[in-house]
Short mmCIF file of C-alpha atoms and ligand atoms in Angstrom, two decimals:
data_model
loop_
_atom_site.label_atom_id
_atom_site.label_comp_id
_atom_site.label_asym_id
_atom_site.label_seq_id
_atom_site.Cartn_x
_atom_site.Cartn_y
_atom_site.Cartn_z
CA UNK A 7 -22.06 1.10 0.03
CA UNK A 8 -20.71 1.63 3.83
CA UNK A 9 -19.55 -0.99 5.08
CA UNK A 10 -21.19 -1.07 8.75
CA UNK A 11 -18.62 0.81 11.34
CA UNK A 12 -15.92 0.94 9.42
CA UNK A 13 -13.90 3.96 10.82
CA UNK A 14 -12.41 6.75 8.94
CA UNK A 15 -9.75 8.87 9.61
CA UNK A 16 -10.97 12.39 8.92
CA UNK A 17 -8.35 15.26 9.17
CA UNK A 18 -9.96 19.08 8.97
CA UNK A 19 -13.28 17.68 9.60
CA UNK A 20 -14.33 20.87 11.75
CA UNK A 21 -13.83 22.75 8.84
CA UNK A 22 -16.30 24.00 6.11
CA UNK A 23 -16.58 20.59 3.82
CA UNK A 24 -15.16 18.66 6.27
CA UNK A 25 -18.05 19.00 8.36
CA UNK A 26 -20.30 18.23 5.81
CA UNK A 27 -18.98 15.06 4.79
CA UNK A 28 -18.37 14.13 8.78
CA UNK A 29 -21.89 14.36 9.28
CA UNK A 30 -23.28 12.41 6.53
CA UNK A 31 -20.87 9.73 6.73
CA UNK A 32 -21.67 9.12 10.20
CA UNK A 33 -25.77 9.84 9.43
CA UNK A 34 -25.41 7.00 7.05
CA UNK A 35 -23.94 4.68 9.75
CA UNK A 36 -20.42 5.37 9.82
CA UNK A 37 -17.52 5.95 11.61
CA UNK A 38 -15.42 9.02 11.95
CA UNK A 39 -12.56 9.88 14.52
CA UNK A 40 -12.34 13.40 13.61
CA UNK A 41 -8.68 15.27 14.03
CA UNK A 42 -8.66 18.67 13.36
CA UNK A 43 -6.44 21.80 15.26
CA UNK A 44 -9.54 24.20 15.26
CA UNK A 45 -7.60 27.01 13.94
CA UNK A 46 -9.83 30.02 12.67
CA UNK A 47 -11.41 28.37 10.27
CA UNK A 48 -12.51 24.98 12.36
CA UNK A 49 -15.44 24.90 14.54
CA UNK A 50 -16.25 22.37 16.83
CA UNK A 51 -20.11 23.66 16.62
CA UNK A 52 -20.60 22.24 12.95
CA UNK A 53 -20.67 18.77 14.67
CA UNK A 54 -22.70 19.53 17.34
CA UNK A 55 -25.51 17.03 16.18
CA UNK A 56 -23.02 14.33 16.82
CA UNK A 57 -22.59 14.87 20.36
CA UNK A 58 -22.89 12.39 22.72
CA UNK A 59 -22.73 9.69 19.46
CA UNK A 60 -19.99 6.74 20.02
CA UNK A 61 -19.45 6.96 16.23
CA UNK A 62 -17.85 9.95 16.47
CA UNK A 63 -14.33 10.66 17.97
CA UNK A 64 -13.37 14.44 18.22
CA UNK A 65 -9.35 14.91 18.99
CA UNK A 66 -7.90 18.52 18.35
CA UNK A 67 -4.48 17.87 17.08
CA UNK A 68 -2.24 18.63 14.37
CA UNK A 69 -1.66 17.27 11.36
CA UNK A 70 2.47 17.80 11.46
CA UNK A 71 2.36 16.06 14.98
CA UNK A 72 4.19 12.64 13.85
CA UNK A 73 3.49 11.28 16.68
CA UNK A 74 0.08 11.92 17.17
CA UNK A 75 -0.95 10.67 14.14
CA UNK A 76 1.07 7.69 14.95
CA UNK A 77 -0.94 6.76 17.78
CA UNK A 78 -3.96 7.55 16.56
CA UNK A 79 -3.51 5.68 13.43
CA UNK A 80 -2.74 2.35 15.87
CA UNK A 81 -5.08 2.94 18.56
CA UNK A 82 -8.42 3.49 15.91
CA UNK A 83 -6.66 0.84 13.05
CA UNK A 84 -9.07 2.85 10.50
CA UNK A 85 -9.57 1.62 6.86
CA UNK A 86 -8.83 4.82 5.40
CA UNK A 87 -7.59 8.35 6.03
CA UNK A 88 -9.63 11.30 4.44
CA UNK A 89 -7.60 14.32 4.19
CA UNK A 90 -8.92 17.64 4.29
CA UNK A 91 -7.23 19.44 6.48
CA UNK A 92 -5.59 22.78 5.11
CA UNK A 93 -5.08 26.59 5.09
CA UNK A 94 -7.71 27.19 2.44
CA UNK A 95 -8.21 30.75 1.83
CA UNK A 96 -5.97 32.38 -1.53
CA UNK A 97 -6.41 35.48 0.04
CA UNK A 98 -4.43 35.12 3.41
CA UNK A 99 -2.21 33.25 1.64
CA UNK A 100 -0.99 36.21 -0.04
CA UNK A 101 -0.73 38.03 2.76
CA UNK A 102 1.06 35.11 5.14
CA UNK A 103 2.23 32.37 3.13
CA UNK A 104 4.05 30.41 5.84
CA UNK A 105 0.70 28.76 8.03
CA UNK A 106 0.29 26.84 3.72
CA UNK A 107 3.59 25.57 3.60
CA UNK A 108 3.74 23.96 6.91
CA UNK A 109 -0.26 22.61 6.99
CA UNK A 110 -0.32 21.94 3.85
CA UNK A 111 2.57 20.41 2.44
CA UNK A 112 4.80 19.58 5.32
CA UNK A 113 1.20 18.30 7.03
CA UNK A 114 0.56 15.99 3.77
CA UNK A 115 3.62 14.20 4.25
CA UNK A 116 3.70 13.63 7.52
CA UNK A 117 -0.20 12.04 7.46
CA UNK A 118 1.83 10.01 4.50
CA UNK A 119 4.63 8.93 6.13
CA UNK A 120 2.59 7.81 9.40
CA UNK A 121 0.15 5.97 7.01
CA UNK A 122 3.00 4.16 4.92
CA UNK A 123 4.45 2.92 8.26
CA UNK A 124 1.08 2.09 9.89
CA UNK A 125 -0.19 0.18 6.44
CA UNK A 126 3.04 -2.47 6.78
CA UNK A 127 1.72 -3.43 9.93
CA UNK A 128 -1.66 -4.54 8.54
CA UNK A 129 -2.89 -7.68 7.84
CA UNK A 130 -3.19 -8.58 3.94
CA UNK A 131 -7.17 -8.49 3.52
CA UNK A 132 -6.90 -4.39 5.24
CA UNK A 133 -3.85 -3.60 3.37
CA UNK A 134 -5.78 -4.14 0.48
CA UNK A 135 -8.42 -2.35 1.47
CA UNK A 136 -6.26 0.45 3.10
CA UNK A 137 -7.01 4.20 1.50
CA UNK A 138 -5.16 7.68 1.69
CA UNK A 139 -8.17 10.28 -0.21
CA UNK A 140 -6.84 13.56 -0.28
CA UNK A 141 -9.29 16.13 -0.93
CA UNK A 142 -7.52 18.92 -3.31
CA UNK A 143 -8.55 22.04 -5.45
CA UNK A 144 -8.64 23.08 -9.06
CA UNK A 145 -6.65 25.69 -8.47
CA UNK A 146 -3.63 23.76 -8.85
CA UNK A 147 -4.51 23.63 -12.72
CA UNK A 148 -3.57 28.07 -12.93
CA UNK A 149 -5.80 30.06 -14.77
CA UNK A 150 -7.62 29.43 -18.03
CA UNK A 151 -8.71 31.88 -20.72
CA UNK A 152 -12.42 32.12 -21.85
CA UNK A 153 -12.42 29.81 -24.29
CA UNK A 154 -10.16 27.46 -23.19
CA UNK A 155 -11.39 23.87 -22.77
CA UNK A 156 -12.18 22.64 -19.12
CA UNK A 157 -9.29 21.17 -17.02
CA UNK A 158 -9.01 17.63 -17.02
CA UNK A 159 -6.92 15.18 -14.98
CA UNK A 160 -3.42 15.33 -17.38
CA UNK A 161 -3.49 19.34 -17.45
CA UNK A 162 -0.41 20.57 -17.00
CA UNK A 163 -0.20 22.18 -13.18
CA UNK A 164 0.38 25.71 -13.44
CA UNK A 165 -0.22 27.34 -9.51
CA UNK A 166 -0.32 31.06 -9.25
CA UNK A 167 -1.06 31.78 -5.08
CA UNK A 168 1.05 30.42 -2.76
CA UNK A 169 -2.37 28.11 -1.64
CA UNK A 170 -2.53 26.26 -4.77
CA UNK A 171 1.46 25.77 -4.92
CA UNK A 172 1.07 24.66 -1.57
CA UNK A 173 -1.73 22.37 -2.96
CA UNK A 174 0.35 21.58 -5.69
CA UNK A 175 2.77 20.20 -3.91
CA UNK A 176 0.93 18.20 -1.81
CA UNK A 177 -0.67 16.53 -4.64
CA UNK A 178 2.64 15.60 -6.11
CA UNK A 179 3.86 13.93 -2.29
CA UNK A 180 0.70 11.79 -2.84
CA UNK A 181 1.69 10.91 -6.08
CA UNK A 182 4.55 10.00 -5.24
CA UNK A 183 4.01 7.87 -2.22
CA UNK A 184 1.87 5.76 -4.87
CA UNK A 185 4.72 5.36 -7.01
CA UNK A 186 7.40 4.91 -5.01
CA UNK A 187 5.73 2.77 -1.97
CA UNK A 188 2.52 1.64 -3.48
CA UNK A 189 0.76 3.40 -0.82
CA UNK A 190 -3.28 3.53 -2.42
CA UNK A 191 -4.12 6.90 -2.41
CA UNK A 192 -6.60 8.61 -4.18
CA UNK A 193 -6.57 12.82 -5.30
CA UNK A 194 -9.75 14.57 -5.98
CA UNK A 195 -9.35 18.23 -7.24
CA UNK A 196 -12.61 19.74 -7.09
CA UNK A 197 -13.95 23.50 -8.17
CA UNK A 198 -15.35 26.11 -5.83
CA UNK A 199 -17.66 24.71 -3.11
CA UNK A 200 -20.61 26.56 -1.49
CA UNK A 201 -23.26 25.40 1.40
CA UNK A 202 -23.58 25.59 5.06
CA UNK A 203 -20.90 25.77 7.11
CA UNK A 204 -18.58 28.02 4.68
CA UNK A 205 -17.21 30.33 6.96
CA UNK A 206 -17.64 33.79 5.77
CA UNK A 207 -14.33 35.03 4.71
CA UNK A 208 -14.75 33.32 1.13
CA UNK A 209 -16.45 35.06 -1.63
CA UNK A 210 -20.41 33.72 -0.91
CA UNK A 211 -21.18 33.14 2.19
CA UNK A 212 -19.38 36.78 3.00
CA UNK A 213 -21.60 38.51 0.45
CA UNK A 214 -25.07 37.19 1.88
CA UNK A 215 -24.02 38.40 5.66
CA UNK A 216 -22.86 41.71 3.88
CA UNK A 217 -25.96 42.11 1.65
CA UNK A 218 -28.09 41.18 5.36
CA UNK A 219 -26.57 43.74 7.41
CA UNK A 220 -26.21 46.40 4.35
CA UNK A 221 -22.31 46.52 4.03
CA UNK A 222 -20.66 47.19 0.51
CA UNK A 223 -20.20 44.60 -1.28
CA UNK A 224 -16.62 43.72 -2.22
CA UNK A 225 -16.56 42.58 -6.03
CA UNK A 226 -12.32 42.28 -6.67
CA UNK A 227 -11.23 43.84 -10.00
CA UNK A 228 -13.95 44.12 -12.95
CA UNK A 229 -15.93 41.12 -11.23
CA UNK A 230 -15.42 39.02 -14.27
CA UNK A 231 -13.62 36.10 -12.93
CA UNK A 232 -15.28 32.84 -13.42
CA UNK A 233 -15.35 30.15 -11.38
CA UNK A 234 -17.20 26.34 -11.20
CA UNK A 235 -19.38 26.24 -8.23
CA UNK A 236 -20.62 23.21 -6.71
CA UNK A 237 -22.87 22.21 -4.06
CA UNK A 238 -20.80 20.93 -0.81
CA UNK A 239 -22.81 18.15 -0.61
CA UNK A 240 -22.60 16.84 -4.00
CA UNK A 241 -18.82 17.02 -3.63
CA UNK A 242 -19.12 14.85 -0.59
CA UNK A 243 -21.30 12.41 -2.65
CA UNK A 244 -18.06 12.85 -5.03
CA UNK A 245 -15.44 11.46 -2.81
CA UNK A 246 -18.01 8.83 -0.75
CA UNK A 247 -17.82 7.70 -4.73
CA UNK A 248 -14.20 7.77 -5.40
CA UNK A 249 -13.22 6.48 -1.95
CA UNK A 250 -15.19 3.27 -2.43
CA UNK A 251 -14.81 2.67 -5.99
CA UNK A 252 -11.74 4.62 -7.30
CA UNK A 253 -8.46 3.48 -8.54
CA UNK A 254 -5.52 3.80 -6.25
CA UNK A 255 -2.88 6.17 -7.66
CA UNK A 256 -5.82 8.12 -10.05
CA UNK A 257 -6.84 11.59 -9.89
CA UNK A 258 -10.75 12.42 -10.13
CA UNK A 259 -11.44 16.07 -11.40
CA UNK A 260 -15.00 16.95 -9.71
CA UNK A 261 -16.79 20.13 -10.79
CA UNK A 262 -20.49 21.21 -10.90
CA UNK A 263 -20.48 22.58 -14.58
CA UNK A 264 -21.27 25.79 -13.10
CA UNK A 265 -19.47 28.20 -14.44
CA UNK A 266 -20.58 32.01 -13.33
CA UNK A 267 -18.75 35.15 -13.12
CA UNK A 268 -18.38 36.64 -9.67
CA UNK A 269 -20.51 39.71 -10.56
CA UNK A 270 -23.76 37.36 -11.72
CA UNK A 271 -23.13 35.31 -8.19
CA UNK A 272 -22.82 38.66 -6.20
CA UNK A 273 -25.97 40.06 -7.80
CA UNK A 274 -28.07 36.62 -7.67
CA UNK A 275 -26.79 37.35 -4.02
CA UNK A 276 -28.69 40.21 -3.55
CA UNK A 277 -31.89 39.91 -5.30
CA UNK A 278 -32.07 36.46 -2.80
CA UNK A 279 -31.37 38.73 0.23
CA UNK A 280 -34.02 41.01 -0.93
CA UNK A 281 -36.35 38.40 -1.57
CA UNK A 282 -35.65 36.36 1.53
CA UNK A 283 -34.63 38.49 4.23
CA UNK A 284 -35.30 42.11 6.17
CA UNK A 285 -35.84 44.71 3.84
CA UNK A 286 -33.24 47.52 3.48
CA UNK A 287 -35.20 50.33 3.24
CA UNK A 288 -36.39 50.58 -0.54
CA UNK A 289 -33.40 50.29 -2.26
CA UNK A 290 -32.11 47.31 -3.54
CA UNK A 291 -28.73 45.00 -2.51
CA UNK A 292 -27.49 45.49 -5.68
CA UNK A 293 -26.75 48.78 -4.88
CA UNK A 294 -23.93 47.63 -2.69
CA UNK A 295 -22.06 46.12 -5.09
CA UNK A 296 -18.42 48.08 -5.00
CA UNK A 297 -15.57 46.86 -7.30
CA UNK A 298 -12.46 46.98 -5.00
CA UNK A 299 -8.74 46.32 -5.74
CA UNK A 300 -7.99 42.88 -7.41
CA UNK A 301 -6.19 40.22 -6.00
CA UNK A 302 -2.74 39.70 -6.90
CA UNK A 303 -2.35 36.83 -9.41
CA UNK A 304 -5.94 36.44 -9.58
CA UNK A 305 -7.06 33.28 -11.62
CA UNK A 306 -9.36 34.25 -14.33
CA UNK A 307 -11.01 31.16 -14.88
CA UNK A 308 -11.51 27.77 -13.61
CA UNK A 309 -13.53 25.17 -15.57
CA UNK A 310 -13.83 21.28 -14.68
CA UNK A 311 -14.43 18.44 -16.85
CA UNK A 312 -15.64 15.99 -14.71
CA UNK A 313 -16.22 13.10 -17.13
CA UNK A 314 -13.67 11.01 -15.70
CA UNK A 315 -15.27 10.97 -12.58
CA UNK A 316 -18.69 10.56 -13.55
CA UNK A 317 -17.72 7.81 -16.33
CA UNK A 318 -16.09 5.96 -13.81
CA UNK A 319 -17.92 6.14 -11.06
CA UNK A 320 -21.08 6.92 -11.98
CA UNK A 321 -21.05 10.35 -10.01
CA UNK A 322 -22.74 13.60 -11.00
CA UNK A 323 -24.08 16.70 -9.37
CA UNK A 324 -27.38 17.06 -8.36
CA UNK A 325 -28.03 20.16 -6.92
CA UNK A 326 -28.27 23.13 -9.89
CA UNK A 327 -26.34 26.46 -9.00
CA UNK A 328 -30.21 28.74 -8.50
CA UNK A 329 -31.23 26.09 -5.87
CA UNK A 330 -28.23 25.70 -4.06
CA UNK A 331 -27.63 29.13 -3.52
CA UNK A 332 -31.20 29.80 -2.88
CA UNK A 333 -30.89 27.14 0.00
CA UNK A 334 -27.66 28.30 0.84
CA UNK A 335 -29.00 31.90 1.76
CA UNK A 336 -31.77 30.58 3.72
CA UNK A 337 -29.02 28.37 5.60
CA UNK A 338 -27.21 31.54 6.91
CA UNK A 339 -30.60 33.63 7.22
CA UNK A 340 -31.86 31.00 9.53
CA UNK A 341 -28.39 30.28 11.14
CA UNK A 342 -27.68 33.87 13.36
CA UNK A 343 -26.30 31.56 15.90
CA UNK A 344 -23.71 30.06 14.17
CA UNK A 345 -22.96 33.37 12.09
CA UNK A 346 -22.00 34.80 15.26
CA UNK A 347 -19.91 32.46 17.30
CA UNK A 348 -17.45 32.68 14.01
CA UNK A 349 -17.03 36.26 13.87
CA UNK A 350 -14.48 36.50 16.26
CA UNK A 351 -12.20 39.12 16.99
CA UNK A 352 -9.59 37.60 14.60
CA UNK A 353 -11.56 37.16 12.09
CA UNK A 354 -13.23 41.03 12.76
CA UNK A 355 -8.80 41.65 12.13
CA UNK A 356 -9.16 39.89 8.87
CA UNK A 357 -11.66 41.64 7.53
CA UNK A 358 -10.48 45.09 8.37
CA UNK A 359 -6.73 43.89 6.89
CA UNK A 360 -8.06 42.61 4.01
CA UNK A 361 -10.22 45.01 2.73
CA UNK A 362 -8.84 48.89 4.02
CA UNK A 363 -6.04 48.86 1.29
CA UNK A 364 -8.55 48.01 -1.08
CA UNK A 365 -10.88 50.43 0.40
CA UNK A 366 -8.18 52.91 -0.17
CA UNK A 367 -7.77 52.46 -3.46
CA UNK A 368 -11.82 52.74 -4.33
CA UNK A 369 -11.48 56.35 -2.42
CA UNK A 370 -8.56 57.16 -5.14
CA UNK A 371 -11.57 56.59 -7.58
CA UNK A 372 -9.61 54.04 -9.84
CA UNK A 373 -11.69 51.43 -8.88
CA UNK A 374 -15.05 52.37 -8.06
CA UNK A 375 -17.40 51.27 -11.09
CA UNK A 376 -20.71 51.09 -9.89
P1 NAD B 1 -11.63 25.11 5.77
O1 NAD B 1 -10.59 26.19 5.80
O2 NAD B 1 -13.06 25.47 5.98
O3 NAD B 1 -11.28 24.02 6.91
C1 NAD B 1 -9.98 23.55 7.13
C2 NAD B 1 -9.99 22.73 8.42
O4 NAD B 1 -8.66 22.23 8.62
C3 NAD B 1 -10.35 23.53 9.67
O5 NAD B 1 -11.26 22.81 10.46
C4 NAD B 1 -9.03 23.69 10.38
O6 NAD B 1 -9.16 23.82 11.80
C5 NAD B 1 -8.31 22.43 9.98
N1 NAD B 1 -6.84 22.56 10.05
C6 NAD B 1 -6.07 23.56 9.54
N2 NAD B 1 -4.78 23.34 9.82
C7 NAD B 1 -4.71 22.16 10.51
C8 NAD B 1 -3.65 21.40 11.05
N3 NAD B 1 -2.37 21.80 10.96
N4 NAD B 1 -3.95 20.25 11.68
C9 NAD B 1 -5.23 19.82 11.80
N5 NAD B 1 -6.29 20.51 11.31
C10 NAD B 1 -6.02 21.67 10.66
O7 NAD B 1 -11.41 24.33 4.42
P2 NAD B 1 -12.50 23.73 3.41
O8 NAD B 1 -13.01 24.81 2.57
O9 NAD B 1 -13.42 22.86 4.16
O10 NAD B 1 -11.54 22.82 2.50
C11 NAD B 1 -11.23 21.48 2.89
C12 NAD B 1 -10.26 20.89 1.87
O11 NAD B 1 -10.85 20.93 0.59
C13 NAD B 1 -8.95 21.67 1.77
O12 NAD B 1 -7.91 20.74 1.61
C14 NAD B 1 -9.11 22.50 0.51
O13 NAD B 1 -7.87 22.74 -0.11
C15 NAD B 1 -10.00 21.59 -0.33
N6 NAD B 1 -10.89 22.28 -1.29
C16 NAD B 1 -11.70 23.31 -0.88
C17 NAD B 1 -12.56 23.90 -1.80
C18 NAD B 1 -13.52 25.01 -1.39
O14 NAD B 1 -14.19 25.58 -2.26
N7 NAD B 1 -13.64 25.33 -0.12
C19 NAD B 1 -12.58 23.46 -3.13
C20 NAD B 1 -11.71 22.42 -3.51
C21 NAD B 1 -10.89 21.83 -2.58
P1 TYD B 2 -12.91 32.78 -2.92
O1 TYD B 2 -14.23 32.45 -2.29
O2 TYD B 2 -11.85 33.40 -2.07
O3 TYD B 2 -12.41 31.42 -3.59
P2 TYD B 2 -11.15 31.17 -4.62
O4 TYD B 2 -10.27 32.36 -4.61
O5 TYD B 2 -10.49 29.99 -4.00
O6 TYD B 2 -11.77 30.90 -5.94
O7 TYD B 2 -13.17 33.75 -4.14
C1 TYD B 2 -14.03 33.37 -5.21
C2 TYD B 2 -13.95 34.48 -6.25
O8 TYD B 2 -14.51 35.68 -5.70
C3 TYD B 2 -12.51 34.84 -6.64
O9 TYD B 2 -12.50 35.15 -8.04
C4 TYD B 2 -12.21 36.09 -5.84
C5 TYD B 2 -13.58 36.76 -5.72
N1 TYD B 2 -13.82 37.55 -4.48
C6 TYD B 2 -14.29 38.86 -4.57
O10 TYD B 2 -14.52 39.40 -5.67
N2 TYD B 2 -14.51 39.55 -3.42
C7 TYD B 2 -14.26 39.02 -2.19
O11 TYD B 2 -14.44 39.73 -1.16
C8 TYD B 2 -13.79 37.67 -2.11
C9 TYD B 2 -13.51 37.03 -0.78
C10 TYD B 2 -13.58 36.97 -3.29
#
């Protein structure tokens, strides 16, 4: 249960599940001061149903400001910091490594540092109920073959991409501030997320405005990869759980034991699209689908076992894959608004720069398997 405005710390909460859980927390009664730089991938519109609410506190900062997060820490004396802010996207991390280093680990530890200083300075009774949650991936776990069992919380880490080394190695920091200054922090890594709000350079919501507007389809490699999808608000349910009743110092693995590979999402993609939106003439969406270049170092497969979490704690998914996606599409069918005050200029840039090599190499006729 929430206790009744108790106020959260919330870094990256403009972002794609940061958003999410901002809203609900504060829906339920909550509250959230929100700091987040609003690089490309934040959006100050995802909260717009909180405007004008005194439960909310927007302040566009940045996580590596020391000082900032100082003051912000003393001035709003919340009971726990909720950490999602990152560079998220494996992609652009290939291409430009050096945004991940600095958000994401040098970031960690300074939110760390500023939280072991500001927790000395509590009372006992909110020292004990003092959190640090930091919201992390699967990814830090590598790659796993197809019959490999799930990853669970004492998996070797084994990061291929520069984002989940630089995930990697902000998990350890938090680690380590538990066993070094007993600061209570709490790691979830969770599996691919999908729902409103995801901005449209990752894999689903960029195939549903592609399959709209009749643009290939970009499946990387032989489209065989698997990932674990879960619904963005079930992972929010996830860490509501582990933030109230987790152990300081564990790790909580959360997945949706939804495994799927990228070609069976992509296609489920289009026969929603077909079913839901304009038609495209009288051919199908699933004539879109172009296999393009693979990603460097591209995982194969990512599996959760989420028992920990869900013996625990009690948590488990509730939305199933076919539902959430189905709602998902309808989300950015009905959402044109939204859509287009994301597609910036930059992230027009992003698009062209990620995909014309790959483009390229479909024209060589190496890669083109539809
Ligand atoms: P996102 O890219 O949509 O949002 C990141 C947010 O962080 C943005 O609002 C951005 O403006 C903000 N931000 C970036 N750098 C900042 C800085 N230096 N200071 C302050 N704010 C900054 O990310 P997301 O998909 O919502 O992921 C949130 C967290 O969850 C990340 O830590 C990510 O590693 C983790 N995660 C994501 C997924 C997924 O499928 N998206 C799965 C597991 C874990
Ligand atoms: P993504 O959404 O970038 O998440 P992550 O790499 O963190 O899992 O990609 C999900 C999967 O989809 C991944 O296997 C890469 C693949 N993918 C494509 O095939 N085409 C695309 O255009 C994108 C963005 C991803």
């Amino acid at each position: 249960m929430i206790r009744a405005n108790e106020t959260l710390l919330v870094t990256g909460g403009a972002g794609f599940i940061g958003s999410n859980f901002v809203l609900s927390w504060v829906k339920a009664g909550g509250r959230v001061v929100n700091l987040d730089l609003l690089t490309y991938a934040g959006n100050a519109l995802n909260l717009a149903p909180l405007e004008g609410d005194d439960r909310y506190t927007f302040v566009r900062g940045d996580i590596c400001d020391a000082e900032l997060v100082n003051s912000l820490l003393r001035r709003y004396q919340p009971r726990a910091i909720v950490h999602f802010a990152a560079e998220s996207h494996v992609d652009r991390s290939i291409v430009a490594p050096d945004a991940f280093i600095r958000t994401n680990v040098q970031g960690t530890f300074v939110l760390l540092e500023q939280a072991r200083l500001y927790r000395q300075e509590l009372g006992e009774a909110y020292r004990a109920m003092f959190r640090f949650l930091h919201v992390s991936t699967d990814e830090v776990y590598g790659s796993l073959a197809a019959d490999d069992p799930a990853f669970c919380e004492t998996t070797p880490y084994a990061p291929n991409s520069p984002y989940s080394a630089s995930k990697a190695g902000s998990n350890h920091l938090v680690r380590a501030y538990f066993h070094t200054y007993r600061l209570p922090v709490l790691t979830t890594n969770c599996s691919n997320n999908y729902g409103p709000y995801q901005f449209p350079e990752k894999l689903i919501p960029l195939m549903i405005l592609n399959a709209l507007e009749g643009k290939p389809l970009p499946v990387y490699g032989d489209g065989k990869n698997v990932r674990d999808w879960l619904y963005v608000e079930d992972h929010c349910a996830a860490i509501r759980a582990v933030l109230e009743n987790g152990r300081p110092g564990e790790t909580y693995n959360i997945g949706g034991s939804s495994e799927r590979a990228n070609i069976d999402v992509v296609t489920a993609i289009c026969d929603l699209v077909d079913e839901m939106g304009p038609a495209l003439g009288a051919a199908p969406r699933r004539g879109l689908i172009t296999y393009v270049q693979d990603r460097p170092g591209h995982d194969r497969r990512y599996a959760m076992d989420a028992s920990k979490v869900s013996g625990e704690l009690g948590w488990r998914p509730v939305e199933a894959f076919e539902s959430g996606l189905r709602k998902t599409v309808r989300w950015y069918l009905e959402h044109g608004e939204w859509v287009n005050s994301v597609r910036t200029g930059a992230y027009r840039e992003w698009i062209e720069k990620n995909y014309a090599e790959r483009a390229e190499y479909r024209q060589q006729g190496t890669g083109n398997r539809t």
